[in-house]
Coordinates of C-alpha atoms and ligand atoms in Angstrom, one line a residue:
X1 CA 158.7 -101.2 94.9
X2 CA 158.8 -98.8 91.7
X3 CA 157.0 -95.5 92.1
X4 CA 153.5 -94.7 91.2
X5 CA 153.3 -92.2 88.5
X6 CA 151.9 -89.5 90.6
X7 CA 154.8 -90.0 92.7
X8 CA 157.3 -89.2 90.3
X9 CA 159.3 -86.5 89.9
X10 CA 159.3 -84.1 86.9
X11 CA 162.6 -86.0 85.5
X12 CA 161.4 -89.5 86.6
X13 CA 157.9 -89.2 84.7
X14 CA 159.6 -87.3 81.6
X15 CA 161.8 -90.4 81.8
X16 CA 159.1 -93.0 82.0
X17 CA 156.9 -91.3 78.8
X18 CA 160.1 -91.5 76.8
X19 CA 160.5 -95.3 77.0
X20 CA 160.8 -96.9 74.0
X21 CA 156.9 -98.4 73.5
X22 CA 158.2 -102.1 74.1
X23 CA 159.2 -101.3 77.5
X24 CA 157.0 -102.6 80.3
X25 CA 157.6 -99.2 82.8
X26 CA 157.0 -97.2 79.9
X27 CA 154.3 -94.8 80.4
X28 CA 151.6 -92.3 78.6
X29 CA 150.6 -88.9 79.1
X30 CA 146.8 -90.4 79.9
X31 CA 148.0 -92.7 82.6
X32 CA 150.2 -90.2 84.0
X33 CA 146.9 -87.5 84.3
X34 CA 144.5 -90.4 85.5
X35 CA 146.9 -91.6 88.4
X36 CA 147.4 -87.9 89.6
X37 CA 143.9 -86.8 88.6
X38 CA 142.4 -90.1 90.7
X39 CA 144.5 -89.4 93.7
X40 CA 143.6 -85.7 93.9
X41 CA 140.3 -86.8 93.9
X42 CA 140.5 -89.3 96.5
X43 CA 142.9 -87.1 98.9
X44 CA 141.2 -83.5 98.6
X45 CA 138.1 -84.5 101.0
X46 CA 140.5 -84.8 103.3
X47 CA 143.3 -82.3 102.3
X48 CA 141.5 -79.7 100.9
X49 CA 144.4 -79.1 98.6
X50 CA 142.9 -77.8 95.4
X51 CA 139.9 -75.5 94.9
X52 CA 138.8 -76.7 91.9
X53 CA 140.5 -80.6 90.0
X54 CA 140.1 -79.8 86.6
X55 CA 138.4 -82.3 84.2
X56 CA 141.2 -84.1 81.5
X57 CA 142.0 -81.8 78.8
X58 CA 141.5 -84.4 76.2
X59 CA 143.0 -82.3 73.1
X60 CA 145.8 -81.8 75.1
X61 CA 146.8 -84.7 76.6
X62 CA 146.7 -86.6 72.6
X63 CA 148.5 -83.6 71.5
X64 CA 151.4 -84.0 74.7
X65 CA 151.1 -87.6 74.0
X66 CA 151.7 -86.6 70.0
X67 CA 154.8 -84.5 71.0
X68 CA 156.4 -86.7 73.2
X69 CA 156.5 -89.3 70.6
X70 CA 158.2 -87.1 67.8
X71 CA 160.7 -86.5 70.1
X72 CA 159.7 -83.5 72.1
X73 CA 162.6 -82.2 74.2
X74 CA 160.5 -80.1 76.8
X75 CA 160.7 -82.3 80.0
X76 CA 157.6 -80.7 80.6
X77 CA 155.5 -81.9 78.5
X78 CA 152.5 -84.1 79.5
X79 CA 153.4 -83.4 83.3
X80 CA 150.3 -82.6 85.4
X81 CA 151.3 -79.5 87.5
X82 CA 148.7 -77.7 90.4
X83 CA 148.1 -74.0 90.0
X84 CA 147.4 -71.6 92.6
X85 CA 144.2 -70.0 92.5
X86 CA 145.7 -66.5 92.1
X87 CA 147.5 -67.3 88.6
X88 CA 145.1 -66.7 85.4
X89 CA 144.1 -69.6 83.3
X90 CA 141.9 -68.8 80.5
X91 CA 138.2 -69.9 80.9
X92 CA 139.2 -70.9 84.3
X93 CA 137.8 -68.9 87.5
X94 CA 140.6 -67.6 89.8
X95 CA 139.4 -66.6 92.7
X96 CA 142.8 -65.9 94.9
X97 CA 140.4 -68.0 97.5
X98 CA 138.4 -64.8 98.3
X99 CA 134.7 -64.4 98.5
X100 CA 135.4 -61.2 96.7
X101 CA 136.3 -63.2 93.1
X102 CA 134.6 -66.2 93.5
X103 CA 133.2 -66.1 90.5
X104 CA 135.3 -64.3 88.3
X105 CA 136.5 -66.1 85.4
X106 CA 139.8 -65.3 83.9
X107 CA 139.8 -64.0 80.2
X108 CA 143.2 -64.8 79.5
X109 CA 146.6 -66.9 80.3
X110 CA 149.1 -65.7 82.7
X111 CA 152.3 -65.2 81.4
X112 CA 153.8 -68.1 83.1
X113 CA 150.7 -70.6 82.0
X114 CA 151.3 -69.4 78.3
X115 CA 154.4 -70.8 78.5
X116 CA 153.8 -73.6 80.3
X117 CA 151.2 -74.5 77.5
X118 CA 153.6 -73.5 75.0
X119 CA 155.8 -76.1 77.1
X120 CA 152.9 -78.8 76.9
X121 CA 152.4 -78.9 80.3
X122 CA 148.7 -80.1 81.8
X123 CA 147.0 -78.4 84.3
X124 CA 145.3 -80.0 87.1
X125 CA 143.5 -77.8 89.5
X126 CA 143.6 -74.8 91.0
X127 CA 144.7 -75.0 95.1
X128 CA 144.0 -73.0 97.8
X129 CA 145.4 -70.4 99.5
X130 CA 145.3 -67.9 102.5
X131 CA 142.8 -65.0 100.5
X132 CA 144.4 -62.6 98.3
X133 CA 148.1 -64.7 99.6
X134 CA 148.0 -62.7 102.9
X135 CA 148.9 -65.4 105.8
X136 CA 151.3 -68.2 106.4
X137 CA 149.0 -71.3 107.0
X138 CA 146.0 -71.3 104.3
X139 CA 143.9 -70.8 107.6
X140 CA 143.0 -67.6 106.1
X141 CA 141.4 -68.8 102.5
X142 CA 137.5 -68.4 102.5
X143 CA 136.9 -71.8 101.2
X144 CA 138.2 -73.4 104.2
X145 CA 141.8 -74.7 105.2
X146 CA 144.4 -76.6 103.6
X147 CA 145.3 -79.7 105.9
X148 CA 149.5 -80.4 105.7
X149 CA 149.7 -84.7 104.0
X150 CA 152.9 -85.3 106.8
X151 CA 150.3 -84.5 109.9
X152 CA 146.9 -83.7 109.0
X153 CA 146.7 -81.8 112.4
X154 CA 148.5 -79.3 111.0
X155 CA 148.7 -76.6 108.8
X156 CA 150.8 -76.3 105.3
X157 CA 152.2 -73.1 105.6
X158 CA 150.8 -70.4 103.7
X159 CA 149.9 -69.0 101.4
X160 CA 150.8 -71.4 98.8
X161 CA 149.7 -73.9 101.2
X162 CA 147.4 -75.8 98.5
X163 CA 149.7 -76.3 96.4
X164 CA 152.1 -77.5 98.8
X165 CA 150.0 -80.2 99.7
X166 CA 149.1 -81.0 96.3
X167 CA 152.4 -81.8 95.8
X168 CA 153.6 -83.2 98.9
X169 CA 150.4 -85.2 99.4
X170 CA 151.7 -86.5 95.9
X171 CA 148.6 -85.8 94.0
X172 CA 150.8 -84.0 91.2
X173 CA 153.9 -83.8 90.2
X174 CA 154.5 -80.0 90.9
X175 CA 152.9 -77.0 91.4
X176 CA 153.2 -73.3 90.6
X177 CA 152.8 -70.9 93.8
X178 CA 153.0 -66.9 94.5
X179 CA 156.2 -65.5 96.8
X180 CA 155.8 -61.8 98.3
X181 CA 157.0 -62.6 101.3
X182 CA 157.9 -66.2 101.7
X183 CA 154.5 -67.8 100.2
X184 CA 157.0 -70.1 98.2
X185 CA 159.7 -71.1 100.8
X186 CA 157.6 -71.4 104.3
X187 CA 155.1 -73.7 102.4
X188 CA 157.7 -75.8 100.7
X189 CA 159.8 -75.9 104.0
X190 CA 156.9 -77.0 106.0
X191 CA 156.0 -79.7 103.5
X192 CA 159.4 -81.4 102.9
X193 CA 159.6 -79.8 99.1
X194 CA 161.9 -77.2 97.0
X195 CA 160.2 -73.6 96.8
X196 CA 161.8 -71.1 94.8
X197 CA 161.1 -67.5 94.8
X198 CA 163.3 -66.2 91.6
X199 CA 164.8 -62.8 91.4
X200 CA 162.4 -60.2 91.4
X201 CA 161.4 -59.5 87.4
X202 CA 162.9 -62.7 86.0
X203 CA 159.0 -64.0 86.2
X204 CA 156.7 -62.2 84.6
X205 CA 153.9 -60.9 87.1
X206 CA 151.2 -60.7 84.0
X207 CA 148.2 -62.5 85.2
X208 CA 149.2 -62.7 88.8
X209 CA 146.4 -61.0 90.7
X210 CA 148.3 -58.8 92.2
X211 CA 149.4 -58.7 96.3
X212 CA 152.5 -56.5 97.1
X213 CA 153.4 -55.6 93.3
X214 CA 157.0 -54.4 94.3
X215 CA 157.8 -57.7 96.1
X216 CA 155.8 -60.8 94.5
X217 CA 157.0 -63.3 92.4
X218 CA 155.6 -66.2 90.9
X219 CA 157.9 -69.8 91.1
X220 CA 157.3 -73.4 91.5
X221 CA 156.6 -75.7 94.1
X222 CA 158.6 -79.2 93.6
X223 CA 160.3 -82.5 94.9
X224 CA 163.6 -81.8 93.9
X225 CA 166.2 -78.8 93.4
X226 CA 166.5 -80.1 89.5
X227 CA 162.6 -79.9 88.8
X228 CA 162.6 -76.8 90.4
X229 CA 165.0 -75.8 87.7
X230 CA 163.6 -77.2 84.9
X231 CA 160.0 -75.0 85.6
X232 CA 161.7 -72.1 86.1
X233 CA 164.1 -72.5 82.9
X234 CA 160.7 -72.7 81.6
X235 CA 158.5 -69.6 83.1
X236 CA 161.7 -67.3 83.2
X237 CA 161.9 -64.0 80.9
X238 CA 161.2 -60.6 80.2
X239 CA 158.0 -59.9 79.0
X240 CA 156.2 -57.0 77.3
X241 CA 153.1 -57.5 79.6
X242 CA 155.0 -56.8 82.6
X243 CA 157.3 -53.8 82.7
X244 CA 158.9 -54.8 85.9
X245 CA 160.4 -57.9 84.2
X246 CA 164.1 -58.0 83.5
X247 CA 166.4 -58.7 80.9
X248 CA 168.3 -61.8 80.7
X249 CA 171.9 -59.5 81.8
X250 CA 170.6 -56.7 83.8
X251 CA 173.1 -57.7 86.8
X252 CA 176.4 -58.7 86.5
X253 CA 176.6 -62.8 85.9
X254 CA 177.7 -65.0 88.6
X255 CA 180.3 -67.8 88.5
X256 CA 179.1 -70.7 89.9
X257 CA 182.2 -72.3 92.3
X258 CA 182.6 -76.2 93.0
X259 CA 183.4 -75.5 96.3
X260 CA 181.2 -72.7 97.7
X261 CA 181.6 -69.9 100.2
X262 CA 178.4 -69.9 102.4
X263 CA 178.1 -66.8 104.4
X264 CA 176.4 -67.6 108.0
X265 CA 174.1 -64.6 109.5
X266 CA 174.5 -66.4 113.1
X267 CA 173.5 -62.8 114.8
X268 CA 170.3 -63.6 113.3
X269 CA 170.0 -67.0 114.9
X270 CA 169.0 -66.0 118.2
X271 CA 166.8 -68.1 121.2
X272 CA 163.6 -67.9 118.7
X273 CA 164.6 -70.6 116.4
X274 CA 163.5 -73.7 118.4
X275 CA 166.1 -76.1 119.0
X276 CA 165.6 -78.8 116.6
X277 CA 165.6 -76.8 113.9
X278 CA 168.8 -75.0 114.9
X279 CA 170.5 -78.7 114.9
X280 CA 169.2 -79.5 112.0
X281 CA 170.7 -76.2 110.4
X282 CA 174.2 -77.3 112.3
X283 CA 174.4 -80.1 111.3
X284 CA 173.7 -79.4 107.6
X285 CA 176.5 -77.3 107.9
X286 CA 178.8 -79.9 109.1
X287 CA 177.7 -82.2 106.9
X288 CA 178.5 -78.8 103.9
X289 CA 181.7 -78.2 105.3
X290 CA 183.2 -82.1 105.2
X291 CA 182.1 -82.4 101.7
X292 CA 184.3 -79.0 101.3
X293 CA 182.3 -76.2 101.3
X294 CA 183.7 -73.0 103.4
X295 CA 181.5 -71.4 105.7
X296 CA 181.7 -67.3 106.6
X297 CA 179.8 -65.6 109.7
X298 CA 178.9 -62.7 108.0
X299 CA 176.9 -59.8 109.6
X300 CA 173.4 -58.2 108.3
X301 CA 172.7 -55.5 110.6
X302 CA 169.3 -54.7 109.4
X303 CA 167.9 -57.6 108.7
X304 CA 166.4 -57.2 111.9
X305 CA 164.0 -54.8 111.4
X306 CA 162.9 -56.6 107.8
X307 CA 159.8 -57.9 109.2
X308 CA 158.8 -54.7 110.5
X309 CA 159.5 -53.1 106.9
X310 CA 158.0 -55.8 104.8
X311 CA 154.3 -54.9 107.3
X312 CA 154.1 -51.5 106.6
X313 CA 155.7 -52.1 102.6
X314 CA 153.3 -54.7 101.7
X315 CA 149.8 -54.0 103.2
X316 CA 150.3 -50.5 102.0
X317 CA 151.0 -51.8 98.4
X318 CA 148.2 -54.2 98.9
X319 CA 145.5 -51.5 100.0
X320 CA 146.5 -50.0 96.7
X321 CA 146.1 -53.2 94.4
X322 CA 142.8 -53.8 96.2
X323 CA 141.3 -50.5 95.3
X324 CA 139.8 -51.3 92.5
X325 CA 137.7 -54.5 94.0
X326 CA 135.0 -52.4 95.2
X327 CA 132.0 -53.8 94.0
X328 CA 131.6 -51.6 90.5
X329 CA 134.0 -53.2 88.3
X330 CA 135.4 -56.8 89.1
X331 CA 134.0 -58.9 92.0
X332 CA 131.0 -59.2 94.7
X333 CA 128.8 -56.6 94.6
X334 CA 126.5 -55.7 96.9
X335 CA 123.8 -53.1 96.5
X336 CA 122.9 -50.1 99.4
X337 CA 121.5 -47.2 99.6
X338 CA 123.7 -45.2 98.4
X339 CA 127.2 -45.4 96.2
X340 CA 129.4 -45.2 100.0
X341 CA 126.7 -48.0 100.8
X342 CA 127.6 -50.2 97.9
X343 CA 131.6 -49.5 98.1
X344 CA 131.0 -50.6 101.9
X345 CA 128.7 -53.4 101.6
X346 CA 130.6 -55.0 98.5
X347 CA 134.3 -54.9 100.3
X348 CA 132.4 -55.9 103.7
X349 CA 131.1 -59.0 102.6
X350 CA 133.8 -59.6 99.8
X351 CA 137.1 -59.6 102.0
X352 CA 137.8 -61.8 105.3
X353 CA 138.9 -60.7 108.3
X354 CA 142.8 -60.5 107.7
X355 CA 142.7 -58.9 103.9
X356 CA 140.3 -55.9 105.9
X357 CA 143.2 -56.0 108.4
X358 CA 146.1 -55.5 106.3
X359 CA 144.0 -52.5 103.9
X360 CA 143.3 -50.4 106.8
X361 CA 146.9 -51.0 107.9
X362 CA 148.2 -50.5 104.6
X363 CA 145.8 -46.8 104.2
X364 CA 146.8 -45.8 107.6
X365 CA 150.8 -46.2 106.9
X366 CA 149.9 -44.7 103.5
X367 CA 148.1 -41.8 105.0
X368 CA 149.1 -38.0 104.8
X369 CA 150.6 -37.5 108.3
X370 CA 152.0 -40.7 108.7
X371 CA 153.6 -41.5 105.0
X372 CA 157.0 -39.9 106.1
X373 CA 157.2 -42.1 109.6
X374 CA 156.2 -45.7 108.1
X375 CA 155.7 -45.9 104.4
X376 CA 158.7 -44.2 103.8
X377 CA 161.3 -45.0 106.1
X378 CA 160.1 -48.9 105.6
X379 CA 161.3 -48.4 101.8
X380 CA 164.4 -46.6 102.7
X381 CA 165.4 -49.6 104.5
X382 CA 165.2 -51.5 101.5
X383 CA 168.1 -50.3 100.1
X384 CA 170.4 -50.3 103.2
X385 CA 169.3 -54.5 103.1
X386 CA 170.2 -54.3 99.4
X387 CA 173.9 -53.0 100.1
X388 CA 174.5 -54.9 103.2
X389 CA 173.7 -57.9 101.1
X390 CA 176.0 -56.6 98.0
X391 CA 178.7 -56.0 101.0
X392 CA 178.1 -60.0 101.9
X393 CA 178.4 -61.3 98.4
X394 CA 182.0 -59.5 98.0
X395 CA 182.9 -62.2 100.3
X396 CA 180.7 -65.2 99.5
X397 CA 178.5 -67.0 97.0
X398 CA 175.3 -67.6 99.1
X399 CA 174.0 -67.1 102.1
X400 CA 172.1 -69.2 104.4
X401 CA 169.8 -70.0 107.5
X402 CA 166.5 -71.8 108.7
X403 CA 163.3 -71.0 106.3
X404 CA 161.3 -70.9 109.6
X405 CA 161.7 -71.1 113.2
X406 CA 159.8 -74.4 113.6
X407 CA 158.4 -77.4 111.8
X408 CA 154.7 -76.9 111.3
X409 CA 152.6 -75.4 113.7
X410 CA 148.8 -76.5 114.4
X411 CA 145.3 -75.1 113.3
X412 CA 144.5 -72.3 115.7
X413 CA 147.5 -71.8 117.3
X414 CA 148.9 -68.3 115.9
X415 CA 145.7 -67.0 115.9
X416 CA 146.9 -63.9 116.7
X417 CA 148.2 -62.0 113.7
X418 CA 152.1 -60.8 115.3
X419 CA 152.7 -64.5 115.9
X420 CA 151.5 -65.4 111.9
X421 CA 153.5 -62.8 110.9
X422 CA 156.5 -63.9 112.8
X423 CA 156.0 -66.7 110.5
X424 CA 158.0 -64.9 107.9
X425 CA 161.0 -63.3 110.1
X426 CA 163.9 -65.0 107.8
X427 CA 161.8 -65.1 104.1
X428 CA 161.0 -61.5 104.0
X429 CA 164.3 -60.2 103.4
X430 CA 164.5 -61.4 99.9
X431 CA 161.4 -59.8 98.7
X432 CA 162.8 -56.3 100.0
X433 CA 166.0 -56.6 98.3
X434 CA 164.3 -58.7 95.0
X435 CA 167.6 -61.5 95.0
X436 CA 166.3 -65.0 94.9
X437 CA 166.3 -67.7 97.4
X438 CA 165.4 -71.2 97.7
X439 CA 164.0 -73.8 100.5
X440 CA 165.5 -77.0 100.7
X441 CA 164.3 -79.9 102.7
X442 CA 166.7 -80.3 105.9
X443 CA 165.2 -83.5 107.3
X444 CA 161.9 -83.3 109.9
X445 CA 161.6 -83.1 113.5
X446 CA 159.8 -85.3 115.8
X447 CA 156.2 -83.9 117.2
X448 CA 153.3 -85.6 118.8
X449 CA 150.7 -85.9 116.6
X450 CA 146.6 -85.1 118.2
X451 CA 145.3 -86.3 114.8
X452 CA 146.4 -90.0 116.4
X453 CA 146.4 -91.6 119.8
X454 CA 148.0 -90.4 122.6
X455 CA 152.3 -91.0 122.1
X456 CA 151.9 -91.4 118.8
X457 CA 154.5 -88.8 116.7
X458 CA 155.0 -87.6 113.1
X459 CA 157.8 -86.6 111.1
X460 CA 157.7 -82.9 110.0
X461 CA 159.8 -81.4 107.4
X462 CA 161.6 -78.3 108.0
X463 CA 163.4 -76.3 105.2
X464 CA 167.4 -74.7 104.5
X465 CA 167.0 -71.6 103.1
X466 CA 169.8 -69.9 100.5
X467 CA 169.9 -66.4 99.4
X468 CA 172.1 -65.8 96.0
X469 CA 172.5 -61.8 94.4
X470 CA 170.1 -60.8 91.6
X471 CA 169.6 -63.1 88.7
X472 CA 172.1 -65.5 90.4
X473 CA 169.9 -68.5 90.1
X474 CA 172.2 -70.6 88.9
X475 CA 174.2 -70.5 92.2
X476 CA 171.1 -70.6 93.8
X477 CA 170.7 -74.3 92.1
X478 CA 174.1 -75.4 92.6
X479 CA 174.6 -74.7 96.2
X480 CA 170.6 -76.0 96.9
X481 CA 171.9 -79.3 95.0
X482 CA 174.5 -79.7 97.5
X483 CA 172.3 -79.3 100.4
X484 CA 170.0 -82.3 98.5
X485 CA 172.8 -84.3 98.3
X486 CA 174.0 -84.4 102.0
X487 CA 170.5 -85.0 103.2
X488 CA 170.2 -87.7 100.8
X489 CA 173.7 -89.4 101.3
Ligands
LIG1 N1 153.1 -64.7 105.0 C1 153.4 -63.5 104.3 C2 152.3 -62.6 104.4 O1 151.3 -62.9 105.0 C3 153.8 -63.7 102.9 C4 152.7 -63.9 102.0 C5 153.2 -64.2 100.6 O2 154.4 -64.4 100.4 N2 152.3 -64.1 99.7 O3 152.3 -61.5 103.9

């Protein structure tokens, strides 16, 4: 049976809008927007995917349409893509799924959604997410949670966890998502997609509202390893919005080998991944190594004590960036007594429980007294990842293990905050050190389902994760393609 359009991929339905007009499978830009539009509308009840679906864009649907027959190279254009709700779209609101924004309405296009205008791309919806992108499961959005399309008993991953399921629960044919500390990868790898969180600066961060600004990174959410390429071809470059981008050669350029050299961390595989996941990740390998691949156990001492760093780095950078929502210039504001009582009142109300969390954290490791013991020694240890890294990369192209420990967990069960964050123990690292890494789907793992009868099991997805140096993305692609392959051979 022939796909649907929504369930295309980015190169199938760029294919199937380029037929010539005789052809029976050919297909338009409006048919392609109503099949993904009508099934988001159907599923969200249930998923709680998106936000907001966005009523057709007629002016630019005609105008993709218009482009695409001239001859309009931009594989993008007329695809449908889901956008998470911390990412700007002019006239839209974007509400990073707080209380706090919930009405704010964004005055102008992020970087990215310029482009992917410029591109011809459609935009769908905006999808949920944990609030401000603080969480790994979407349990933590104020507009309720995001339910995962493979076993609706369980949760997404977070944050990115709407658009996730936008796209797995095939209601669009990709989606746009935030990375500061895995928000891209866990989601994907939970979800049976391709994340990718690009080198830190090759995206611009303009119109992100803003988490961890040292460590976030806005990349796409898709089916395969080649879409994944083609929206980041798209969103890449420096920009004179956001200083921290990067120019096209800032690192040395990376040759990308036929036959790679994988480097293997297998110190950092210990008793915590669960089993199935660490066959899964074996046997990947094997399956690597027959098709000619090397593999390298390679050592990264520190990457150890990431998770720890990345909890003091980012809610201190976060208490910062959420400053300036108190209740006087962007946001909810609530009205006291006195000024203290409106600051109070405003952030009370405005934040949920886990953004209040990570702020006092993030003051407290800040504080005078206590800056030299946590804020600082966390960011010292960035560098010492950074060169153990560099050290690795002498002797191979990528490196790679497990995106998460498990498959998908269920609602409720790491309700306490140490076992969420333990969410993130491998994804982390690559946000310290800024290089870019990718999930890939490694297959699924058997669980019983309790959204079914008793004995009945689902399939959940579970991710391989790759690490390439800065601006290496093309590695990146290359050895994630190979990873595709055996799983699909
Ligand atoms: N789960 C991580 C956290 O809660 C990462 C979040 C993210 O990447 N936005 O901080």
């Amino acid at each position: 049976m022939s796909k649907k359009p929504n369930e295309m991929t980015i190169t199938e339905a760029a294919r199937a809008l380029r037929l010539p007009a005789c052809r029976q499978a050919r297909l338009t830009v409006r048919e392609l927007w109503d099949a993904c539009a009508n099934t988001a509308k159907e599923k969200n009840p249930e998923l709680n995917a998106y936000l907001e679906i966005f009523d057709a864009d007629e002016i630019a649907i005609i105008s993709a349409q218009e482009r695409i027959d001239a001859g309009e190279e931009s594989l993008l254009c007329g695809i449908p893509l889901a956008v998470k709700d911390n990412i700007l779209i002019e006239g839209k609101i974007a509400s990073a799924a707080s209380k706090m924004l919930e009405n704010y309405r964004a005055t102008y296009d992020a970087t990215v959604i310029a482009k992917l205008k410029a591109a011809g791309a459609l935009f769908i919806g905006r999808t949920n997410m944990d609030e401000f992108a603080m969480g790994s499961s979407t349990e933590h959005s104020a507009f309720g949670m995001t339910k995962n399309p493979h076993d609706t008993s369980r949760v997404p991953g977070g944050s990115s966890g709407g658009s996730a399921a936008a796209v797995a629960g095939d209601t669009v044919i990709a989606a746009l998502g935030s990375d500061t500390g895995g928000s891209i990868r866990q989601p994907a790898a939970l979800t049976g997609l391709v994340g990718l969180k690009p080198t830190y600066g090759a995206v611009s961060r303009s119109g992100l509202i803003a988490m961890g600004s040292s460590l976030d990174q806005i990349g796409p959410l898709t089916k395969t390893v080649e879409d994944a390429r083609i929206v980041y071809e798209t969103i890449k470059g420096s920009d004179p919005m956001d200083s921290t981008t990067i120019p096209e050669d800032l690192y040395p350029a990376c040759e990308v080998h036929q036959k790679l050299r994988i480097g293997i961390p297998r110190h950092l595989l210990n008793e915590s991944v669960t089993a199935e996941v660490q066959s899964a990740f074996d046997e990947t390998l094997t399956k690597l190594e027959s098709a000619g691949h090397t593999l390298v156990d390679i050592e990264l001492p520190t990457s150890s004590h990431a998770l720890a760093a990345y909890y003091v780095i980012m809610p201190a950078e976060a208490s910062t960036n959420l400053a300036r929502l108190d209740g006087m210039r962007y946001g909810h504001a609530a009205r006291g007594e006195t000024l203290l009582a409106d600051y109070l009142q405003s952030r009370t109300e405005g934040f949920g429980e886990e953004t209040r969390r990570r702020i006092l954290l993030g003051t407290f490791v800040l504080s005078s007294g206590y800056i030299d013991a946590y804020y600082r020694k966390a960011d010292a240890s960035r560098a010492v990842l950074r060169r153990e890294y560099a050290q690795a990369f002498a002797q191979v192209d990528v490196i790679a293990f497990p995106t998460t420990l498990a498959p998908a967990f269920k609602f409720g069960e790491k309700s306490d905050p140490i076992s969420m964050y333990l969410e993130d123990i491998f994804t982390v690292t690559a946000n310290l050190t800024g290089m870019p890494a990718i999930s890939v789907p490694m297959g699924a793992v058997e669980r019983p389902s309790t959204s079914l009868g008793t004995g009945e099991t689902k399939q959940l997805p579970i991710g391989f994760h790759i690490t390439a140096p800065h601006q290496a993305e093309n590695v990146l692609f290359a050895a994630a393609a190979e990873v595709e392959k055996v799983h699909s051979s």
